[in-house]
XYZ file of C-alpha atoms in Angstrom:
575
model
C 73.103 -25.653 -54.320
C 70.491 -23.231 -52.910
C 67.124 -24.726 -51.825
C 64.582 -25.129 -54.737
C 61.406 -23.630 -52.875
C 57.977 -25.027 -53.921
C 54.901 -22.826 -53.386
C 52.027 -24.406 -52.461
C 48.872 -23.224 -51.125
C 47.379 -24.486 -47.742
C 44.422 -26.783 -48.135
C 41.011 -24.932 -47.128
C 39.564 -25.907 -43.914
C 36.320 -26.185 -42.380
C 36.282 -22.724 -40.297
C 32.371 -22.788 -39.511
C 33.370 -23.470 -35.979
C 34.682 -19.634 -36.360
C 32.429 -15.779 -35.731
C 30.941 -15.273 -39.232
C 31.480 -11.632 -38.034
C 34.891 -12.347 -38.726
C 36.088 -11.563 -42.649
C 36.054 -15.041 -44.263
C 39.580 -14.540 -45.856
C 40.369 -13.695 -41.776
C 38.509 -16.963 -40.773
C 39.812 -19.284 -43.101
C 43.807 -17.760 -42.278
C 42.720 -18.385 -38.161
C 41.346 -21.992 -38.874
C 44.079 -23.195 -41.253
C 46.573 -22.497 -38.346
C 44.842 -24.898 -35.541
C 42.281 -22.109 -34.245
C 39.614 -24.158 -33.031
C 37.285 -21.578 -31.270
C 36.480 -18.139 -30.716
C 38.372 -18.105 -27.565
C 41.901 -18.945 -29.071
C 41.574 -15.549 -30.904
C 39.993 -13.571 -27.411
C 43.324 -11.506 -26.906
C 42.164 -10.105 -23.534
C 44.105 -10.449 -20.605
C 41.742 -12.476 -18.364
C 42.149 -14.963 -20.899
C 45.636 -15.390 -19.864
C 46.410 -19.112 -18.408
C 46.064 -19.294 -13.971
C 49.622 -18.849 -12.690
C 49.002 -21.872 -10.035
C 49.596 -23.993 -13.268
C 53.636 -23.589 -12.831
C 55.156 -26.337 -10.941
C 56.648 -24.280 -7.579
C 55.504 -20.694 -8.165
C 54.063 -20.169 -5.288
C 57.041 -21.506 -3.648
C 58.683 -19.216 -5.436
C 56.397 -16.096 -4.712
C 56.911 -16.986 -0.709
C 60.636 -16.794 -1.387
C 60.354 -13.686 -2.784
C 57.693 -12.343 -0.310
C 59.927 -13.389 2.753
C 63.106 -11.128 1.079
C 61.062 -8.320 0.473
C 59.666 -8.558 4.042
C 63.831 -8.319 5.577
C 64.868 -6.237 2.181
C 67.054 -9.094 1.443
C 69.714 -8.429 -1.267
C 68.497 -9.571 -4.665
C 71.003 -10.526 -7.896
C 69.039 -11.075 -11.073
C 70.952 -13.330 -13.412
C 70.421 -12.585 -17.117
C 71.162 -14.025 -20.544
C 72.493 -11.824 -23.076
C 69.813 -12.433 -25.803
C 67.059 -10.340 -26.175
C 64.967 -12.493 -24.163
C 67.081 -12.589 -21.311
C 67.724 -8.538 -21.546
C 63.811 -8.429 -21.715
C 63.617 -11.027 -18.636
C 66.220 -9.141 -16.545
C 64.239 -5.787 -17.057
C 61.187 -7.428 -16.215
C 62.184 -8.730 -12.865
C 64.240 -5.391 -12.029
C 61.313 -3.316 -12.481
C 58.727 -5.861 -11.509
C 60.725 -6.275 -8.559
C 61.116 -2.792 -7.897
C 57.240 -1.547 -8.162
C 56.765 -4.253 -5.147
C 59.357 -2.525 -3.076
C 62.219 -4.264 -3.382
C 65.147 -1.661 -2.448
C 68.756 -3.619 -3.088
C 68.059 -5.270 -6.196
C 71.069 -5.906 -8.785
C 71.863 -7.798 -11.809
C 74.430 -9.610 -13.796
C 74.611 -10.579 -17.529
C 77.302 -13.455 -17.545
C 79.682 -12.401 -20.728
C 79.506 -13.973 -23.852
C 83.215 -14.209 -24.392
C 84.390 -14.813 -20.931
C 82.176 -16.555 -18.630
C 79.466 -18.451 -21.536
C 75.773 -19.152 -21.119
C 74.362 -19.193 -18.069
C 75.177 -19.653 -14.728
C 78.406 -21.337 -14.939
C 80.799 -22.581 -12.585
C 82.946 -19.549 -12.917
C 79.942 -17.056 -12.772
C 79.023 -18.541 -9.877
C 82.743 -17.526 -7.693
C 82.060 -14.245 -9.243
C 78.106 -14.262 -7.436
C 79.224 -15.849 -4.214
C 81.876 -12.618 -4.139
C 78.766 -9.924 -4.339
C 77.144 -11.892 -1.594
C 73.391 -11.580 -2.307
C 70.744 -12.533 -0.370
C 69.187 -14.603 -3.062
C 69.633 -15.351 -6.885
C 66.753 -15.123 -9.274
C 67.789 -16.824 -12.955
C 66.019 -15.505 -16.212
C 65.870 -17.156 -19.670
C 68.694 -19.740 -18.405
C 69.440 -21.859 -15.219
C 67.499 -25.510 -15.908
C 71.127 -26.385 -16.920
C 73.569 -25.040 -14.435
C 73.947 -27.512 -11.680
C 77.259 -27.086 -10.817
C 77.168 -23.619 -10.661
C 73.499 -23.474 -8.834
C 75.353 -25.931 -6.697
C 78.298 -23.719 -5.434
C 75.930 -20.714 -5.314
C 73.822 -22.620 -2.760
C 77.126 -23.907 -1.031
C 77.455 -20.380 0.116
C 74.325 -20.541 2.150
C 72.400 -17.708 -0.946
C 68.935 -18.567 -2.196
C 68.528 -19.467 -5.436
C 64.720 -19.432 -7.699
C 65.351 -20.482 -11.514
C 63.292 -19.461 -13.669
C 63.610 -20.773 -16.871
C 61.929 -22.293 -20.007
C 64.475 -24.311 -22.022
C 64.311 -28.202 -21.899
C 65.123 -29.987 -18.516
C 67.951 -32.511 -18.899
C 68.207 -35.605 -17.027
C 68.262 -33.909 -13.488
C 66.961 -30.359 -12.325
C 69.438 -28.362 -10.526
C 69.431 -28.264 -6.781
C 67.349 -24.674 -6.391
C 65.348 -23.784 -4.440
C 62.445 -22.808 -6.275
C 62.244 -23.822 -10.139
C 59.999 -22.712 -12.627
C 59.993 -23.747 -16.270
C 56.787 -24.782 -18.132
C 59.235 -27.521 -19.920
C 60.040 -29.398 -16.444
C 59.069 -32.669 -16.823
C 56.677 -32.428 -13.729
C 54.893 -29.126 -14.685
C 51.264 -28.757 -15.988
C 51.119 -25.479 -17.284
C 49.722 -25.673 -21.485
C 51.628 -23.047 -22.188
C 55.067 -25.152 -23.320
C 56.281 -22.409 -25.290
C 56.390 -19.407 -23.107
C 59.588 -17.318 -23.083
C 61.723 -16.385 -20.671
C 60.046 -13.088 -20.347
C 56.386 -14.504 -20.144
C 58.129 -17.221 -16.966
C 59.425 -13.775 -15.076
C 56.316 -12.096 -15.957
C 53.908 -14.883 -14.309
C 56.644 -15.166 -11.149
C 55.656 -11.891 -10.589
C 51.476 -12.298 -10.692
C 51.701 -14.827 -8.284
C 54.268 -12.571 -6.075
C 51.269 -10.039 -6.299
C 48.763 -12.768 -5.158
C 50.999 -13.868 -2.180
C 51.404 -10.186 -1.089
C 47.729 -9.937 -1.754
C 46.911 -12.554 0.929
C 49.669 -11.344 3.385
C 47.692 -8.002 3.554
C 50.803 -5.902 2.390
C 49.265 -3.134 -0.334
C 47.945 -0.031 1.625
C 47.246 3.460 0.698
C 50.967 4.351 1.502
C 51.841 0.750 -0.513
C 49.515 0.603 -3.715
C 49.085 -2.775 -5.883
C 51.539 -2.045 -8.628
C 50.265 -2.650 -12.202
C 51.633 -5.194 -13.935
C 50.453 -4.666 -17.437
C 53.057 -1.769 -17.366
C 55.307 -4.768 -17.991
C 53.502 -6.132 -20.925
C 55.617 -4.129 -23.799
C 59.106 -6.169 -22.159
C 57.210 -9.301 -22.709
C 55.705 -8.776 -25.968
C 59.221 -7.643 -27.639
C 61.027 -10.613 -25.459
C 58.294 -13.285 -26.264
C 58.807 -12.373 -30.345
C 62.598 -11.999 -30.411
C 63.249 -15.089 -29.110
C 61.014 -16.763 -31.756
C 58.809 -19.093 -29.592
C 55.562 -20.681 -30.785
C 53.107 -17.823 -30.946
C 50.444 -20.217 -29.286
C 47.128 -18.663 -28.027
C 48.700 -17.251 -24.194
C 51.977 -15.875 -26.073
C 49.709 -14.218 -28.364
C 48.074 -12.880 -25.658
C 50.725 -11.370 -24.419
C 51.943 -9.892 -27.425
C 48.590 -8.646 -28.404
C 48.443 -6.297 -24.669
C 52.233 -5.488 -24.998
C 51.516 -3.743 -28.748
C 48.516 -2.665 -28.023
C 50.009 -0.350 -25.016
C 53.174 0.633 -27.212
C 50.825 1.921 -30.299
C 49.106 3.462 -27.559
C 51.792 5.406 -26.291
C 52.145 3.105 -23.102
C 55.459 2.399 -23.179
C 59.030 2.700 -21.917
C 61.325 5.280 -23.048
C 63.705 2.471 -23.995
C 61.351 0.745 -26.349
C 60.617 4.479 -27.902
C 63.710 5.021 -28.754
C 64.726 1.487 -30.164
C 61.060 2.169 -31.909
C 62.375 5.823 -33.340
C 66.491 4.208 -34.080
C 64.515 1.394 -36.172
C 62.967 3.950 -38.155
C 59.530 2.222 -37.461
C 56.049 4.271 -36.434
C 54.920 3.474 -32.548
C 51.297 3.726 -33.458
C 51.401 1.482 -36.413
C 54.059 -1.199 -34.391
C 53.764 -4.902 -35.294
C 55.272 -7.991 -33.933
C 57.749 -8.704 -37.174
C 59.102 -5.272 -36.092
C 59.802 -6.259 -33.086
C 61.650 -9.637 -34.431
C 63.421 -7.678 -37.774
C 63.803 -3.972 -36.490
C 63.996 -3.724 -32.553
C 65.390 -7.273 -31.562
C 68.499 -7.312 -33.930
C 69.508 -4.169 -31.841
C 68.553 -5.342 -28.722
C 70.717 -8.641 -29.603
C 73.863 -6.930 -31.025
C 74.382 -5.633 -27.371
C 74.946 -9.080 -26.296
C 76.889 -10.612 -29.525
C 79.244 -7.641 -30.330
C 79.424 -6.067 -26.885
C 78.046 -6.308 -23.351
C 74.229 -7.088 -23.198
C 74.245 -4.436 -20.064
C 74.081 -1.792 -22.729
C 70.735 -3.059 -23.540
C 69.190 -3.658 -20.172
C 70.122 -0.019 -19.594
C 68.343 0.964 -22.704
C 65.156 -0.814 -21.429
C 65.683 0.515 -17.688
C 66.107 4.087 -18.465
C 63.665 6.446 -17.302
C 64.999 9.379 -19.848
C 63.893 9.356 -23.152
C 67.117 11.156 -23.910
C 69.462 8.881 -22.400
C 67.705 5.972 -24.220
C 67.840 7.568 -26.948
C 71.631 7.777 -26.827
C 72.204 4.284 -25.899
C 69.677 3.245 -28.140
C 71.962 5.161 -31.119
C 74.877 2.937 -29.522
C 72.931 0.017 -30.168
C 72.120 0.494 -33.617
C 75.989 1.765 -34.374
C 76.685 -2.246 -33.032
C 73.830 -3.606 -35.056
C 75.587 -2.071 -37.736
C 78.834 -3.354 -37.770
C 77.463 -7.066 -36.721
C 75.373 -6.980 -40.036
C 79.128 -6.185 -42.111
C 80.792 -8.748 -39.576
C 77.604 -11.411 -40.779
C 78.183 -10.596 -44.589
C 82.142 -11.712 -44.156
C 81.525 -14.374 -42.966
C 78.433 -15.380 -45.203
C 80.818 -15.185 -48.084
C 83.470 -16.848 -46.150
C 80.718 -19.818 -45.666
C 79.464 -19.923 -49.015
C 82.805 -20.142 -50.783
C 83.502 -22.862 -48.571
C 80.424 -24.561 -49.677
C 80.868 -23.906 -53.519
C 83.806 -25.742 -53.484
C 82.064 -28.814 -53.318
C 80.089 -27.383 -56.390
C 77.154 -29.851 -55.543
C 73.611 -29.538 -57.475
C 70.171 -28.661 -55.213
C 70.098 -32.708 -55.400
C 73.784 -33.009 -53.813
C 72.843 -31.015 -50.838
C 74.327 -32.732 -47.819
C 71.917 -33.510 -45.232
C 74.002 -31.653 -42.692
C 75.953 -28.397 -42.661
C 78.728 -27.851 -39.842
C 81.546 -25.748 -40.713
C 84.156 -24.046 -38.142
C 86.396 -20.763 -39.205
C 89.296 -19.935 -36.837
C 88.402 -16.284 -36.990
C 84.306 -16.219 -37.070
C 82.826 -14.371 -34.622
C 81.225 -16.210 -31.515
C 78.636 -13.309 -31.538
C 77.568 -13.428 -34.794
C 77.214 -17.501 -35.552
C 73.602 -18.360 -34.384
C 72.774 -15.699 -37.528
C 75.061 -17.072 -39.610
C 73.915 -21.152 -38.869
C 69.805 -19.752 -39.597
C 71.163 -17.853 -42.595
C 72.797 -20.826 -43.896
C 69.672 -22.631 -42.973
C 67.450 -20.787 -44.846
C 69.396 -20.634 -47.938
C 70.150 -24.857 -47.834
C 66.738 -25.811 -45.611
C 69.246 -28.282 -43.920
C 69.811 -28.580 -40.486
C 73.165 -25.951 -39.896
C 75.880 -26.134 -37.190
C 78.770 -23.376 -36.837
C 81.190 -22.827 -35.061
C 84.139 -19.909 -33.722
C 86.967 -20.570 -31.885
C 86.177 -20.137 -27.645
C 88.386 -20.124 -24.593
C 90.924 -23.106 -23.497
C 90.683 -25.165 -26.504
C 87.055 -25.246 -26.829
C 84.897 -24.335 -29.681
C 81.310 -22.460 -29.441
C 78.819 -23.809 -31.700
C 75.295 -22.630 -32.312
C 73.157 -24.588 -34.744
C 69.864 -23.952 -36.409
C 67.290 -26.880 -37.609
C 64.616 -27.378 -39.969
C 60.757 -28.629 -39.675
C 61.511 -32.692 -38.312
C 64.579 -32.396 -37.105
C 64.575 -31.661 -33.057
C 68.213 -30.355 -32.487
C 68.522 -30.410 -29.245
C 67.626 -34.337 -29.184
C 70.247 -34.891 -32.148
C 72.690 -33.036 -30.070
C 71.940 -35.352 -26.843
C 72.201 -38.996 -29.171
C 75.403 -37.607 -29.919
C 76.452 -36.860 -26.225
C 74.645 -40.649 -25.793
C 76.793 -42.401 -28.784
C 80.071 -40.410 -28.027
C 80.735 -39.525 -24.312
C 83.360 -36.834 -23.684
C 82.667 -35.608 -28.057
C 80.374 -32.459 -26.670
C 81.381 -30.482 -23.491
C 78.367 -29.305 -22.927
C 75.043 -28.663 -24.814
C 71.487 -26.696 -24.681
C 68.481 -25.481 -26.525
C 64.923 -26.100 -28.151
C 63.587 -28.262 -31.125
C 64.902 -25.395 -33.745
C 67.817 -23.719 -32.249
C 70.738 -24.939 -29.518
C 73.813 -24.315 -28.490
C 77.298 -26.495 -27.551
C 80.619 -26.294 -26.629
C 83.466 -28.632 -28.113
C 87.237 -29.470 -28.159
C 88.766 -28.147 -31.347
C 90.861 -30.916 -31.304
C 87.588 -32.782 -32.416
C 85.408 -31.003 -34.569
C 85.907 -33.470 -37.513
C 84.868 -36.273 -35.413
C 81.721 -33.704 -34.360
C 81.262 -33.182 -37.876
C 81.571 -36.673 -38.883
C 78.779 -37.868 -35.921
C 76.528 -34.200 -36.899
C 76.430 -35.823 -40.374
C 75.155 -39.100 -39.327
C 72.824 -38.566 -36.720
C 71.269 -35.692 -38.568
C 71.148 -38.615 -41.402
C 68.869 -40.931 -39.673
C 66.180 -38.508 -38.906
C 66.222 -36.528 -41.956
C 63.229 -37.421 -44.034
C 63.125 -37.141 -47.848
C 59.756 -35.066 -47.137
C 61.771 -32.518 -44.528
C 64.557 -31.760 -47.117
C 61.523 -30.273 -49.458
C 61.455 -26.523 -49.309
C 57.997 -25.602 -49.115
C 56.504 -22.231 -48.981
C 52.965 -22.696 -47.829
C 50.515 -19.677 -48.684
C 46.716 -18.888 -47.559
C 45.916 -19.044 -51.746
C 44.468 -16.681 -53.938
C 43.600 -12.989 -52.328
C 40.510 -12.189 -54.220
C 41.079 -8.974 -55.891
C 38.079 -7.060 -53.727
C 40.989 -7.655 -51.038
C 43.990 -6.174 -52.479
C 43.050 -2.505 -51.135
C 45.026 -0.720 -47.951
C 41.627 -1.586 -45.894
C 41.763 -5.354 -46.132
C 45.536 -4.922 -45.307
C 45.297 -3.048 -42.123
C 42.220 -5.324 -41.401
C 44.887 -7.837 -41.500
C 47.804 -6.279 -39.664
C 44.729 -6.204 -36.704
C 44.348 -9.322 -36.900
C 48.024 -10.563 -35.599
C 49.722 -11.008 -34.110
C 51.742 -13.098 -36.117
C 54.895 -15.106 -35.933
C 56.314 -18.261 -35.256
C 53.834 -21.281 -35.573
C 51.277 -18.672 -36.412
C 52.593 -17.643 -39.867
C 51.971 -14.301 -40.914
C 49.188 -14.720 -44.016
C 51.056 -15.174 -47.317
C 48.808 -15.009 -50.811
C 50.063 -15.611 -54.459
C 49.561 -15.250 -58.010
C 51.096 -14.851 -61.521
C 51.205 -11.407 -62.385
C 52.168 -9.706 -65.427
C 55.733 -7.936 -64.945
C 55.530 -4.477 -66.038
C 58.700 -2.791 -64.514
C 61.649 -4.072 -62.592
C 64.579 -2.318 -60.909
C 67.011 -3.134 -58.500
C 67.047 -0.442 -55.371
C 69.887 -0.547 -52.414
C 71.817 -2.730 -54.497
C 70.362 -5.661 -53.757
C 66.182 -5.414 -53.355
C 64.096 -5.414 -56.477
C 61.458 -3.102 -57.174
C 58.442 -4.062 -58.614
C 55.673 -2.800 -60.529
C 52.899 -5.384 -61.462
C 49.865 -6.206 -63.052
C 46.839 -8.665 -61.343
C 44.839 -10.823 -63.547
C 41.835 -8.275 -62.554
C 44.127 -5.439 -63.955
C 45.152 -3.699 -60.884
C 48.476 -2.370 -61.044
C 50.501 -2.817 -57.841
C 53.677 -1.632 -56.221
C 56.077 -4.697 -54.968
C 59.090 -5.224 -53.779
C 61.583 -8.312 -53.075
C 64.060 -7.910 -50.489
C 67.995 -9.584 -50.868
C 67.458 -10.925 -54.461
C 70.088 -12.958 -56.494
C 71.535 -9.766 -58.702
C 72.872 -12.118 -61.348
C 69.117 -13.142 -62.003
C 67.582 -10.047 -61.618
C 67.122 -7.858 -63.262
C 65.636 -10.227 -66.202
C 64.064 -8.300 -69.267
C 63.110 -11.252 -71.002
C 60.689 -11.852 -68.308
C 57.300 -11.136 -68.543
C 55.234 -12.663 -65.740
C 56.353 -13.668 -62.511
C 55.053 -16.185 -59.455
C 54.783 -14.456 -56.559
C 54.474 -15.428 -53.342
C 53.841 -12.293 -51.282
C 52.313 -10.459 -48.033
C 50.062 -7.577 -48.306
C 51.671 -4.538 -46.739
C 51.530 -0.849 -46.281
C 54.301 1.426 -47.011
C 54.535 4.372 -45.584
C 57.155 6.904 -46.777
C 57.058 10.424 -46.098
C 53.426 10.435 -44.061
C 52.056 8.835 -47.525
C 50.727 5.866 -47.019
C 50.639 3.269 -50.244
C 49.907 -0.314 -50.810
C 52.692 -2.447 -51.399
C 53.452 -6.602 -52.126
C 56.190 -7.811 -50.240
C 57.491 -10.468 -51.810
C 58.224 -13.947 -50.076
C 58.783 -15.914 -53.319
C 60.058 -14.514 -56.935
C 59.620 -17.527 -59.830
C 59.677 -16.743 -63.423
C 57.392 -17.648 -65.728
């Protein structure tokens, strides 16, 4: 029943319009991913979009100038991803350099109080009586609790980027690119990247009020810019030209040696190298970390891993973190198998796939389900919905969508056709979350199914790999591969480059029990190292095989202080 991938190779584009300084394998990647000019590749920091384009920032900024001016108490309310750790850190230390003096925060609990800031969040916020009440990474959706937070006479500035529902909540400042009435291009900011620009136009406001002096400096913001970076990629928005900006200055200053002792040590934990840092290791090594704090635990743990000032103490929380990350990977396998034998039960061909995948366990982990819906996803390419049992009756349910199918607007026709089915609901085009009765989570399933059914396309249920073609063999030296790694960053809606070719299969050997190692011979006659991460066992290894498809990424490996050139493969087909 797994997903039959097809590789196919991208059609070549006209990339004149591109520097021919540029390597042409390195202009034709840029132009077959919508770079139109030598601009959308400029990853300076003037290029950065003008803050004024947010919808009530500088609204916000005179809020925030005005409680710094009568040291106002400030509560920071978090999210406890790794973009809403990221956010929170942002704003405490952003915050901080400015001169704020009573500034807290709170992470609402997974497991107790939900996303956001709920109802019951809110009696616990009205009890610390702050001053004012800054959302990160969450807020466009909590109007009831915004609204008893601003019952008690505090302040309240969202700021936000998820999608606005029918009616903004009563704050008092919101910004979020994705309100219907805002103009900044920049749709797919992060949280991070929203606190980040909330606090360049706080810098322009205090700019105009006269209040940096010799015994005040202007604080440098750009100290800030390694929080963004490893928010903006963990939370796997569009890398469009301003995020990749921003990721571009934040790695640039951790390679550099620029950076927090908190990102250091999640940096040494992950076993990566600082100077050779790239985005994927922020979204494969440092964010899983980062997020097991807030699915296993309390995300606290890894705000105070960002905020610490002691490489030491990071270091120690930072081994905390990875000890979590560690037992939510052998919580995830469980309940992969658990899925999966649920699923071959139906014993259904590739062809018998349903459109829709929703399945519920009594005992899965609420922490660990957005992983398990995208693994699930991956393996099926259908849209994915799971769900673990919640509080009072309710289930939590995170699901996971493919290419041309926009979850969160499935999730509201379903709130539209069945009033009362979903408690409550959230997210983006690829990922959202909702809350349900148990009681009905075969009627859920039943209307998943359906809706899911009239907007699935025949042409969205292909699995297709796309790849940048044929790597000319002049290319496949360690050179051409750091010229590429330079040439990121790389992520979501900005693909990391992907070649292929049939190679001859010369050796094969399973490592770590379930990666293949590779050795393999190009049609020019280079031999080359490879490897395949997570492959079926029961297929491989295959001595009756002699050359394979390969769908791979140029990499290099470095093991020991040697540094090698290695495939890593995105695609294994036999031949």
């Amino acid at each position: 029943m797994q997903a039959h991938t097809t590789i196919m190779a991208r059609p070549r584009v006209d990339d004149s319009h591109l520097s021919d300084k540029l390597h042409p394998v390195i202009r034709q990647i840029y132009a077959s991913r919508g770079v139109n000019s030598n601009e959308q590749i400029d990853n300076r920091a003037n290029t950065l979009h003008d803050f004024r384009l947010f919808k009530d920032i500088e609204l916000a900024a005179e809020i925030l100038s005005d409680s710094l001016q009568r040291q106002d108490k400030v509560l920071i309310v978090g999210d406890f991803d790794a973009d809403g750790a990221t956010s929170t850190a942002t704003l405490m230390q952003g915050l901080g350099m400015f001169g704020f003096s009573q500034l807290d925060y709170l992470v609402p609990d997974r497991f107790n109080f939900g996303y956001g800031l709920s109802v019951e969040l809110a009696e616990h916020i009205v009890a610390m009586a702050p001053d004012l009440v800054i959302t990160v990474d969450s807020g466009i959706s909590c109007l009831k609790g915004i609204e008893r937070v601003k019952a008690a006479g505090i302040k309240v500035i969202v700021t936000d980027h998820h999608l606005q529902g029918e009616q903004l909540p009563n704050a008092d400042a919101i910004v979020n690119p994705n309100r219907h009435d805002c103009t900044f291009p920049s749709k797919s900011i992060a949280g991070v990247g929203v606190a980040f620009y909330v606090l360049i136009a706080l810098r322009h406001t205090l700019r105009e009020r006269l209040y940096f002096n010799e015994q005040r400096p202007e604080p440098n913001l750009a100290n800030l810019l390694d929080l963004v970076a490893l928010g903006t990629v963990a939370d796997v928005v569009a890398l469009d030209a301003n995020n990749r900006t921003l990721v571009h200055q934040g790695l640039a200053r951790i390679r550099s040696g620029k950076t927090r002792p908190g990102i250091e040590a999640l940096v040494d934990v992950a076993r990566r190298t600082q100077a050779r840092l790239s985005a994927s290791d922020f979204g494969f090594a440092l964010a899983p970390r980062l997020n097991a704090a807030g699915r296993l635990d309390d995300m606290s743990l890894g705000i105070a891993c960002l905020l610490s000032p002691d490489i030491n103490h990071a270091r120690r929380i930072a081994g905390e973190l990875d000890m979590l990350n560690a037992e939510r990977k052998e919580i995830e396998q469980g309940m992969q198998q658990e899925a999966q034998a649920a699923l071959a039960k139906l014993s259904l061909t590739s062809a018998q796939t349903p459109d829709a995948l929703c399945l519920y366990q009594s005992d899965w982990h609420q922490g660990v389900i957005g992983i398990l819906a995208g693994r699930l996803k991956e393996h099926y390419h259908r849209p994915t919905a799971i769900f673990a049992a919640g509080d009072n009756g309710l289930l939590k349910g995170s699901c996971r969508s493919i290419d041309g199918v926009h979850m969160r607007d499935v999730l509201a026709h379903i709130d539209g056709q069945y009033p009362g089915l979903i408690a409550k609901f959230g997210g983006h085009a690829m990922a959202a979350g909702l809350s349900i009765e148990e009681a009905r989570f075969n009627e859920f399933q039943q209307a998943f199914a359906q809706e899911i059914g009239k907007v699935l396309t025949e042409e969205a249920k292909e699995c297709i790999l796309l790849t940048d073609g044929e790597l000319p063999s002049d290319c496949l030296n360690m050179e051409f591969a750091e010229l590429l790694r330079q040439s990121g960053p790389f992520g979501q809606h900005f693909p990391e480059p992907i070649f292929e070719h049939t190679f001859e299969l010369l050796q094969q050997r399973v490592v770590g029990d379930k990666h293949l190692k590779l050795v393999l011979r190009h049609s020019s006659g280079r031999v080359l190292d490879a490897i395949a991460f997570n492959v079926d066992v029961r297929a491989w290894p295959d001595t009756q095989v002699r050359y394979v498809h390969l769908a791979y990424q140029l990499d290099i490996n470095e093991f020991r202080g040697q540094f090698s050139l290695q495939l890593i493969v995105r695609e294994l087909q036999k031949q």
